[in-house]
Amino acid sequence: MSSLSDAMVLMPAAPPGPTNPSSVPAPATPSFSFDRFAVPRKIGFRDSGPASILDGITRAARGYADASDILLNANPPCLPVSQWTQISVDDARLTHILNLFWSWDHHVSRMIHREIFHEALKAGTQGAPRGALVRTEFCSSFMVNAMLAVGCMYSTEEVNFAVPGDVKTRGRKFADEAARLLEIDRRDWPISLTTVQGTILLWIYESNIGDGNLGLRLLDDGYRLYGVLLDTFRADQPQQPSSAQRQANSWEAISQFAWGTYWLAAKIDLTFSRPMRIRKPTMQIPTSDSGSSPFSGHLAQGSWVAYPMSLETQDSLYAEVFVAECQLAQLIDEVLTFREQSRSVSMTQEGIRRLYAKLVHWKESLPGNLQPFSTELPYVLLLHNTHDSLFLKLVEGLRSIPSTELSGQSLDTLRIAHAASIMAGVWTFRALYSIRREYWAMQGCFAAAVAMLEYLVPGTVQVDTFAKACQALTEIGELLPLANSFLEGIKGLVKLSKVSIPRYGSKYLLDRRTTNVYTSSIRVSALHGQGEGGIDGQDRDGGYGAFTFSELLSDLSNPQMQVD
C-alpha cells in the first residue's frame, strides 16, 4: 500500500437492485444447504482503522526487524522447509514465505489440503540429500519449491530477488529449482497428487511473472495430469472415507484437490472464454477448514488474518466460501458451454434468460455473511468479482435482448451495473490490502473495461469505471507483468472499436507495454462496426466479432487512439 491515504479510500459495492421474484424462477442448484453452518460473529477489520495496517515506518517504530517478525506474538511454528529445498537453509524465512502463500493465495491454494500437507512436510525428507527429488503421498520437494515461488509473488523483500534490485525476479530461484525437479519427476516417477499440484503451482508463477510460453505448456500439462489422476483415483479408491486414517486422508486430499482445481480451471477458462477443459468432480465437496489462516490455531480457531499487516482476526468462513465457489464454478461451466453451442437468436435469448436466472439465484441464496456488503475477506470480494465477470461474459457480444428476459432490466443498465460492481470490489480490496500482488483481479478489471467501451460518454460513471480498471491493471503491472498484456489488449479493442476515450480515462493506455505470449489465445467479443451480431461474434462483417489477443495486438505498431 503506497500510503495510508490510499487505505482510507473505500467504495463499497452497491446493494443489488430489486428484482421481480415471479420473473426469476428458482433454478436447480447443487444439493447443498448453507443452513448447516452457524452464522458467525460480526467481523470488524475496518473498526481498528489505519493503525492496524503495519507499513514500513510503523514496523520500524515498533522494533520489527522485517516482515516475518510481525506475528511474533502469535508464536507461529517454524516448519522444516529447508529440508525440501536447496535454495535456502533459513527455515524462518521459508516458513514466512509459506505463510504469505496460505494467507493471500485464494485460488491455487484451494487445491491443497493444508493440514495434511503440513503434516507430510513436518515428517521431513528422512535424511535425503539436499537437492534430491523427494516424494511422499502428500508432499514433494518439487511441490514445495513451486509453492515457495508462488509465495514470493506476495513479497518484495530483496532477499527473494534472483537479480538484485529487480522485483520481477522474486521467486525465480525457487521456480528454476522446481522446474529442475519436475524433469526428474516426469522421468523417474509415476504421476502423483504432488506432481499435478506442483505443475499447477509452477504454472501460476510462470504465467504471471515468468515465461509465458512455459506457462501455457504447464497449463496444458496440468489439465492432462488432472484427468489421469482422477481416473486413477476413481479406479483405486472408494468414494467415501474408509475407517483407515491413511485412506481417509487420501480421500480428503484428493477431494480438496479435485474441487479446488475445478474452481481454478473455471476461472482460467472464463478468462480465455472457452469451454472448460476438465470434468466436474463426482465426489462430494469437502467442507474442512483448510483455508483458514495458518495462525488460526494460535489466535482464534477458524479465523483469517491479514498477514503480515494485522493481527486482528476475522472468521474465515472457509467451508461456506468453498461451497459457494464450487457452485459458481458449475455455473461458469454452463455459461461457457452455452456460449460455444449457441448458434441462433432464439437459442441465445432463451439460454441467457435461463442462465441469468441461475446467476441471480446463486447470489440470492448466499448467506448474509457472504454478501459483499457484509464482509471484507479478500476471497469473498474476489468471489463476487468472478460472479460479476461471469454475467459480463454471458452477455458479451450481444447487441440487444428484450428486458423481459432480464427481470425487466435493460442489457445496458446491467452491463454498467456489473462493471461498476467489479471495480467497487477491486477498490475495496485495493484500499484494505493493496491490489498490486493480486493476480486474479486482472480478470475482473479486464472484463469491466471491455464492457464499458460502448458507454464512454465524458463525465459519466462509465468513464470512471473504465479508468479505474486501467489504473488497477497499471498498478498490478508494476509487480505482475501479465497485467500489461491486458492493458495492451484493451488498447487494441479501443482502436478496433473506434471509440473516443476521454483524456482522463486514457492516460493509462498511452505507454507501450511488453506483452506476455500467455494471453495470446484469450478470446473476447468486441464491437467493430454497425449491424447485428450474434453471441460471441457470429457476424464478423458488422456488429460484434470474436477476436484473440494475438489479432488485437498484431495491429498496434501505430497505436493511435481517439482521445477527446
XYZ file of C-alpha atoms in Angstrom:
564
model
C 0.000 0.000 0.000
C 1.597 3.217 -1.160
C 0.180 5.435 1.567
C -2.231 5.475 4.466
C -4.428 7.816 2.452
C -4.869 5.012 -0.087
C -6.010 2.780 2.733
C -8.789 5.206 3.622
C -10.285 5.133 0.125
C -13.259 2.808 0.169
C -16.020 2.365 -2.379
C -18.433 -0.258 -1.058
C -20.348 -2.224 -3.645
C -23.927 -1.062 -4.071
C -26.579 -3.492 -2.895
C -28.323 -5.347 -5.710
C -31.372 -3.695 -7.194
C -34.876 -5.037 -6.704
C -35.946 -7.995 -8.750
C -39.329 -9.444 -9.537
C -39.403 -12.850 -7.853
C -42.106 -14.092 -10.196
C -39.947 -13.408 -13.258
C -36.884 -15.153 -11.885
C -37.592 -18.844 -11.335
C -35.516 -20.660 -8.762
C -33.342 -22.916 -10.936
C -31.927 -26.209 -9.840
C -28.714 -25.841 -7.868
C -26.332 -28.380 -6.354
C -27.905 -30.097 -3.370
C -26.058 -28.344 -0.592
C -27.571 -26.196 2.114
C -25.789 -23.318 3.815
C -28.069 -23.799 6.806
C -25.644 -26.316 8.283
C -23.183 -23.516 9.010
C -23.582 -21.354 12.075
C -23.891 -17.612 11.490
C -20.549 -16.155 12.608
C -19.963 -13.118 14.713
C -19.655 -9.753 13.023
C -16.183 -9.017 11.725
C -14.528 -5.678 12.290
C -11.267 -5.357 10.409
C -12.022 -1.749 9.499
C -13.080 -0.879 13.033
C -9.487 -0.587 14.142
C -8.749 1.942 11.403
C -5.428 2.522 9.640
C -3.475 1.828 12.821
C -3.920 -1.877 12.100
C -2.005 -1.510 8.834
C 1.660 -2.068 9.615
C 3.510 -0.178 6.916
C 7.289 0.085 6.848
C 7.513 3.131 9.111
C 5.218 1.603 11.715
C 7.156 -1.662 11.714
C 10.425 0.160 12.248
C 8.939 2.228 15.048
C 7.735 -0.907 16.776
C 11.124 -2.553 16.529
C 10.287 -5.263 13.993
C 13.344 -6.293 12.000
C 11.415 -7.487 8.943
C 8.008 -8.693 7.826
C 8.475 -12.166 9.266
C 8.595 -10.715 12.810
C 5.192 -9.060 12.675
C 3.278 -12.048 14.017
C 5.851 -12.776 16.693
C 3.223 -12.583 19.424
C 1.196 -15.284 17.677
C 4.074 -17.721 18.241
C 3.758 -19.368 14.801
C 5.549 -22.684 14.351
C 8.725 -22.735 12.287
C 8.442 -25.524 9.730
C 11.405 -27.637 8.496
C 11.009 -26.298 4.962
C 14.750 -26.194 4.256
C 14.820 -29.995 4.125
C 12.777 -29.766 0.921
C 14.789 -27.117 -0.966
C 18.432 -26.359 -1.585
C 17.823 -22.654 -2.215
C 17.907 -21.613 1.460
C 18.594 -23.080 4.899
C 16.694 -20.310 6.701
C 13.575 -22.065 7.983
C 12.177 -18.850 9.490
C 12.326 -17.086 6.134
C 10.945 -20.096 4.253
C 8.097 -20.503 6.738
C 7.290 -16.804 6.312
C 7.029 -17.297 2.535
C 4.678 -20.248 3.005
C 2.586 -18.168 5.410
C 2.295 -15.469 2.745
C 1.108 -18.114 0.294
C -1.549 -19.522 2.632
C -2.700 -16.055 3.711
C -3.019 -14.411 0.295
C -3.314 -17.012 -2.451
C -7.020 -17.839 -2.527
C -7.011 -19.604 -5.895
C -4.385 -22.296 -6.417
C -4.191 -22.931 -2.662
C -7.767 -24.240 -2.866
C -6.465 -27.493 -4.392
C -4.239 -28.296 -1.377
C -5.436 -29.639 1.969
C -3.142 -27.559 4.156
C -3.220 -29.645 7.340
C -2.444 -32.887 5.507
C 0.300 -31.170 3.511
C 1.854 -29.660 6.650
C 1.914 -33.000 8.433
C 3.727 -34.543 5.479
C 6.141 -31.601 5.279
C 6.940 -31.804 9.007
C 7.696 -35.519 8.667
C 10.780 -34.407 6.744
C 12.799 -35.993 3.962
C 14.231 -38.807 6.098
C 17.813 -37.698 5.560
C 17.731 -37.492 1.760
C 20.499 -35.305 0.291
C 19.583 -31.681 -0.353
C 18.654 -31.095 -3.966
C 17.293 -34.596 -4.469
C 13.705 -35.159 -5.565
C 11.867 -36.442 -2.503
C 8.237 -37.528 -2.850
C 5.721 -38.677 -0.302
C 1.997 -39.110 -0.815
C 1.130 -35.525 0.140
C 4.389 -33.562 -0.171
C 7.378 -33.414 -2.508
C 10.432 -31.233 -2.955
C 9.122 -30.258 -6.406
C 5.798 -29.113 -4.966
C 7.428 -27.227 -2.069
C 9.757 -25.265 -4.365
C 6.869 -24.387 -6.680
C 4.827 -23.238 -3.676
C 7.710 -21.088 -2.428
C 7.968 -19.470 -5.873
C 4.275 -18.516 -5.747
C 4.642 -17.317 -2.145
C 7.412 -14.950 -3.237
C 4.918 -13.234 -5.546
C 3.444 -11.699 -2.379
C 6.803 -10.387 -1.130
C 9.017 -7.528 -2.267
C 11.876 -8.298 0.104
C 15.239 -8.084 -1.678
C 16.358 -11.446 -0.315
C 13.821 -13.149 -2.607
C 15.118 -11.493 -5.809
C 17.205 -13.574 -8.211
C 18.610 -10.334 -9.677
C 19.349 -7.613 -7.082
C 17.019 -4.657 -7.495
C 14.702 -6.411 -9.973
C 11.391 -7.084 -8.222
C 10.148 -9.089 -11.187
C 12.735 -11.788 -10.455
C 11.357 -12.520 -6.993
C 10.906 -16.239 -6.514
C 12.846 -17.096 -9.675
C 15.398 -19.285 -7.877
C 12.632 -21.408 -6.376
C 10.850 -21.615 -9.751
C 14.021 -22.743 -11.529
C 14.634 -25.351 -8.841
C 11.048 -26.564 -9.207
C 11.475 -26.845 -12.980
C 14.640 -28.918 -12.491
C 12.873 -31.259 -10.091
C 9.857 -31.538 -12.397
C 12.055 -33.005 -15.121
C 13.268 -35.673 -12.688
C 9.707 -36.301 -11.521
C 8.488 -36.857 -15.090
C 11.417 -39.075 -15.999
C 11.680 -41.327 -12.968
C 8.305 -41.375 -11.206
C 4.642 -42.158 -11.997
C 2.049 -39.381 -11.845
C 1.085 -38.457 -8.296
C -1.008 -35.881 -6.473
C 2.073 -33.758 -5.748
C 3.128 -33.901 -9.417
C -0.128 -32.308 -10.537
C -0.260 -29.807 -7.674
C 3.334 -28.726 -8.278
C 2.709 -28.364 -12.020
C -0.269 -26.067 -11.438
C 1.644 -24.055 -8.828
C 4.531 -23.563 -11.262
C 2.027 -22.576 -13.947
C 0.701 -19.780 -11.710
C 4.207 -18.405 -11.264
C 5.368 -18.612 -14.879
C 2.145 -17.250 -16.381
C 2.078 -14.189 -14.121
C 5.704 -13.259 -13.617
C 7.861 -15.564 -15.735
C 7.946 -17.324 -19.108
C 4.532 -17.154 -20.802
C 5.321 -19.971 -23.244
C 6.297 -22.226 -20.360
C 3.143 -21.132 -18.542
C 0.964 -22.320 -21.441
C 2.747 -25.677 -21.585
C 2.413 -26.153 -17.837
C -1.301 -25.329 -18.008
C -1.837 -27.956 -20.711
C 0.164 -30.467 -18.657
C -1.826 -29.626 -15.546
C -5.156 -30.239 -17.277
C -3.948 -33.540 -18.745
C -2.455 -34.805 -15.486
C -5.593 -33.813 -13.579
C -7.694 -36.130 -15.743
C -5.221 -39.001 -15.435
C -5.011 -38.658 -11.655
C -8.780 -38.521 -11.131
C -9.285 -41.554 -13.371
C -6.725 -43.424 -11.275
C -8.422 -42.344 -8.067
C -11.852 -43.480 -9.274
C -10.423 -46.867 -10.153
C -8.396 -47.425 -6.986
C -10.083 -45.501 -4.167
C -13.506 -45.525 -2.504
C -15.809 -42.534 -2.990
C -16.142 -42.064 0.787
C -13.507 -42.135 3.515
C -12.792 -45.587 4.899
C -12.073 -46.399 8.522
C -8.328 -46.409 7.922
C -6.841 -42.970 8.685
C -4.458 -43.122 5.742
C -7.238 -43.845 3.277
C -9.388 -41.152 4.867
C -6.568 -38.609 4.471
C -6.098 -39.696 0.878
C -9.781 -39.174 0.123
C -9.808 -35.758 1.813
C -6.688 -34.613 -0.035
C -7.981 -35.858 -3.397
C -11.451 -34.329 -2.983
C -9.898 -30.996 -1.947
C -7.615 -31.194 -4.976
C -10.405 -32.180 -7.391
C -12.842 -29.430 -6.432
C -10.145 -26.808 -5.842
C -8.724 -27.447 -9.308
C -12.202 -27.408 -10.852
C -12.800 -23.950 -9.329
C -9.413 -22.734 -10.518
C -9.981 -24.124 -14.030
C -13.384 -22.426 -14.198
C -11.751 -19.054 -13.562
C -8.998 -19.803 -16.080
C -11.394 -20.793 -18.858
C -13.680 -17.848 -18.067
C -10.698 -15.611 -18.795
C -9.845 -17.499 -22.001
C -13.550 -17.554 -22.994
C -13.648 -21.238 -23.906
C -15.483 -24.355 -22.684
C -13.957 -25.908 -19.608
C -11.291 -28.492 -20.287
C -11.767 -30.615 -17.175
C -14.753 -32.544 -15.866
C -16.744 -31.697 -12.782
C -15.665 -33.975 -9.908
C -18.052 -36.731 -8.877
C -17.110 -36.767 -5.195
C -18.707 -34.635 -2.504
C -17.499 -31.052 -1.995
C -15.200 -31.073 1.073
C -16.053 -28.758 3.952
C -12.864 -28.767 6.008
C -11.356 -25.568 7.415
C -8.231 -25.933 5.296
C -8.418 -22.334 4.092
C -8.322 -20.512 7.407
C -5.217 -18.616 8.456
C -2.130 -20.720 9.261
C -2.179 -18.785 12.552
C -5.774 -19.619 13.466
C -4.664 -22.255 15.972
C -2.602 -19.613 17.791
C -5.038 -16.688 17.576
C -8.628 -17.867 17.057
C -9.727 -21.182 15.617
C -11.171 -20.934 12.116
C -10.021 -17.349 11.627
C -8.185 -15.399 8.939
C -5.725 -12.543 9.488
C -4.260 -10.078 7.002
C -0.714 -11.380 7.462
C 1.559 -9.520 7.908
C -0.498 -6.313 8.099
C -2.651 -7.053 11.108
C -3.210 -9.440 13.994
C -6.951 -8.791 14.007
C -8.881 -11.988 13.368
C -11.892 -12.462 11.127
C -13.978 -15.604 10.768
C -12.517 -17.323 7.722
C -15.901 -18.693 6.566
C -13.805 -21.094 4.533
C -16.245 -24.001 4.223
C -19.131 -21.727 3.207
C -16.957 -19.852 0.717
C -15.571 -23.029 -0.831
C -19.066 -24.446 -1.374
C -20.117 -21.148 -2.994
C -17.004 -21.195 -5.201
C -17.696 -24.747 -6.362
C -21.323 -23.902 -7.141
C -20.229 -20.823 -9.096
C -17.696 -22.975 -10.976
C -20.572 -25.153 -12.168
C -22.392 -22.049 -13.426
C -19.235 -20.930 -15.238
C -19.116 -24.376 -16.849
C -22.721 -23.975 -18.027
C -22.222 -20.447 -19.373
C -19.063 -21.301 -21.308
C -20.677 -24.407 -22.815
C -23.749 -22.367 -23.765
C -21.668 -19.693 -25.477
C -19.885 -22.327 -27.526
C -23.082 -24.101 -28.588
C -25.465 -21.175 -29.129
C -25.994 -20.592 -32.830
C -29.353 -18.803 -33.174
C -31.056 -15.692 -31.817
C -33.894 -17.656 -30.199
C -31.453 -20.096 -28.602
C -29.345 -17.196 -27.361
C -32.240 -15.337 -25.730
C -33.701 -18.417 -24.050
C -30.278 -19.516 -22.790
C -29.420 -16.080 -21.428
C -32.779 -15.836 -19.643
C -32.241 -19.238 -18.027
C -28.607 -18.646 -17.056
C -29.237 -15.111 -15.826
C -31.918 -16.513 -13.510
C -29.374 -19.007 -12.165
C -26.802 -16.266 -11.559
C -29.364 -14.208 -9.648
C -30.455 -17.235 -7.640
C -26.838 -18.130 -6.767
C -26.267 -14.703 -5.256
C -29.633 -14.569 -3.500
C -29.019 -17.978 -1.912
C -25.723 -16.959 -0.301
C -25.882 -16.473 3.469
C -25.753 -12.875 4.635
C -22.159 -13.129 5.814
C -21.039 -13.883 2.235
C -22.754 -10.885 0.686
C -20.281 -8.217 -0.493
C -21.696 -5.545 1.826
C -21.176 -7.617 4.984
C -17.583 -8.847 4.755
C -14.116 -7.631 3.867
C -12.493 -11.032 3.447
C -10.369 -10.769 0.301
C -11.535 -14.042 -1.199
C -15.208 -13.105 -0.751
C -14.550 -9.841 -2.592
C -12.925 -11.856 -5.387
C -15.802 -14.347 -5.389
C -18.255 -11.571 -6.246
C -15.748 -10.162 -8.711
C -15.911 -13.505 -10.552
C -19.723 -13.566 -10.370
C -19.941 -10.119 -11.990
C -17.354 -11.113 -14.604
C -19.439 -14.179 -15.432
C -22.519 -12.060 -16.113
C -20.494 -9.819 -18.431
C -19.196 -12.905 -20.230
C -22.740 -14.262 -20.555
C -23.884 -11.162 -22.473
C -20.575 -10.352 -24.175
C -21.100 -9.929 -27.912
C -24.852 -9.487 -27.531
C -26.301 -6.440 -29.253
C -29.682 -6.442 -27.558
C -32.153 -8.613 -25.681
C -35.704 -7.847 -24.517
C -35.731 -6.534 -20.953
C -38.362 -9.151 -20.125
C -35.606 -11.757 -20.398
C -33.552 -9.969 -17.709
C -36.085 -9.373 -14.934
C -37.269 -6.163 -16.543
C -33.821 -4.540 -16.629
C -32.133 -3.381 -19.808
C -28.957 -5.001 -21.085
C -27.111 -1.662 -20.992
C -28.124 -0.977 -17.393
C -26.979 -4.412 -16.250
C -23.652 -4.184 -18.070
C -22.876 -0.838 -16.468
C -24.005 -2.040 -13.031
C -21.969 -5.263 -13.047
C -18.853 -3.488 -14.330
C -19.218 -0.852 -11.600
C -19.698 -3.622 -9.022
C -16.457 -5.270 -10.135
C -14.488 -2.082 -9.690
C -16.151 -1.290 -6.346
C -14.892 -4.667 -5.105
C -11.438 -4.108 -6.575
C -11.255 -0.655 -4.980
C -12.259 -2.093 -1.615
C -9.563 -4.751 -1.972
C -7.071 -2.078 -3.028
C -7.909 0.115 -0.039
C -7.661 -2.679 2.520
C -4.894 -4.912 1.238
C -3.219 -3.343 -1.854
C -4.082 -4.683 -5.298
C -0.592 -4.953 -6.794
C 0.002 -8.590 -5.824
C -3.474 -9.960 -6.581
C -3.148 -11.684 -9.926
C -6.790 -12.701 -10.205
C -8.018 -9.108 -10.057
C -6.802 -8.796 -13.667
C -9.754 -10.892 -14.839
C -12.384 -8.573 -13.402
C -10.582 -5.368 -14.389
C -10.305 -6.509 -17.997
C -13.955 -7.610 -18.091
C -15.125 -4.269 -16.662
C -13.023 -2.202 -19.072
C -14.193 -4.158 -22.129
C -17.844 -3.899 -21.085
C -17.595 -0.097 -20.818
C -16.165 0.551 -24.284
C -19.617 1.259 -25.747
C -20.598 3.688 -22.995
C -17.666 6.100 -22.642
C -19.527 9.397 -22.551
C -17.394 12.114 -20.879
C -18.476 12.885 -17.339
C -20.360 9.634 -16.780
C -19.746 6.901 -14.223
C -18.873 4.559 -17.082
C -15.683 6.505 -17.747
C -14.820 6.300 -14.050
C -15.267 2.521 -14.143
C -13.116 2.233 -17.268
C -10.379 4.472 -15.855
C -10.292 2.599 -12.553
C -9.957 -0.727 -14.364
C -6.992 0.590 -16.350
C -5.466 2.189 -13.240
C -5.724 -1.063 -11.279
C -4.116 -3.031 -14.120
C -1.320 -0.450 -14.269
C -0.674 -0.841 -10.537
C -0.740 -4.639 -10.773
C 1.632 -4.480 -13.742
C 4.329 -2.962 -11.526
C 4.752 -6.361 -9.833
C 2.975 -8.799 -12.173
C 3.952 -8.272 -15.832
C 0.935 -10.228 -17.105
C -1.295 -7.230 -16.340
C 0.481 -5.250 -19.059
C -0.814 -7.702 -21.673
C -4.371 -6.979 -20.575
C -3.744 -3.239 -20.912
C -2.422 -3.769 -24.437
C -5.493 -5.877 -25.196
C -7.750 -3.045 -24.033
C -5.790 -0.649 -26.225
C -6.323 -2.966 -29.202
C -10.063 -3.079 -28.536
C -10.236 0.718 -28.249
C -8.576 1.058 -31.628
C -10.744 -1.655 -33.186
C -13.972 -0.169 -31.852
C -13.052 3.357 -32.967
C -14.390 4.806 -29.736
C -13.171 8.123 -28.357
C -11.642 7.890 -24.900
C -11.918 10.959 -22.643
C -8.434 12.177 -21.848
C -8.653 11.417 -18.133
C -9.683 7.859 -18.990
C -6.879 7.196 -21.462
C -3.696 8.104 -19.592
C -3.052 4.503 -18.547
C -3.142 3.356 -22.187
C -0.664 5.798 -23.701
C 2.553 3.913 -22.940
C 3.512 0.854 -24.984
C 3.910 -2.151 -22.684
C 5.609 -5.504 -23.007
C 3.088 -8.268 -23.666
C 3.083 -11.870 -22.499
C 2.522 -14.679 -25.006
C 0.453 -16.420 -22.337
C -2.531 -14.188 -23.199
C -2.291 -14.741 -26.970
C -5.251 -17.140 -27.213
C -7.633 -15.247 -24.913
C -10.829 -14.526 -26.845
C -13.066 -11.502 -26.482
C -16.085 -10.253 -28.445
C -15.910 -6.600 -29.403
C -17.895 -4.023 -31.343
C -16.133 -3.222 -34.617
C -18.781 -1.648 -36.816
C -22.527 -1.363 -37.303
C -25.019 -4.186 -37.602
C -26.473 -7.033 -35.637
C -24.062 -9.696 -34.434
C -24.810 -12.919 -32.635
C -23.312 -14.010 -29.366
C -19.539 -14.398 -29.322
C -19.037 -12.673 -32.652
C -21.104 -14.689 -35.104
C -21.042 -11.782 -37.581
C -17.547 -10.544 -38.416
C -18.797 -8.135 -41.120
C -20.629 -5.852 -38.751
C -21.590 -5.501 -35.105
C -19.616 -7.746 -32.797
C -16.747 -10.013 -33.669
C -14.719 -12.544 -31.712
C -11.003 -11.777 -31.595
C -7.994 -13.298 -29.918
C -5.359 -11.207 -28.196
C -2.935 -12.154 -30.978
C -5.235 -10.486 -33.511
C -5.762 -7.437 -31.324
C -2.058 -6.898 -30.680
C -0.885 -7.548 -34.237
C -2.134 -4.133 -35.383
C -0.617 -1.998 -32.633
C 2.548 -0.915 -34.442
C 0.913 2.526 -34.682
C -1.221 2.552 -31.548
C -3.118 5.802 -32.098
C -6.319 6.224 -30.131
C -9.061 8.782 -30.458
C -8.818 10.964 -27.372
C -11.302 13.715 -26.557
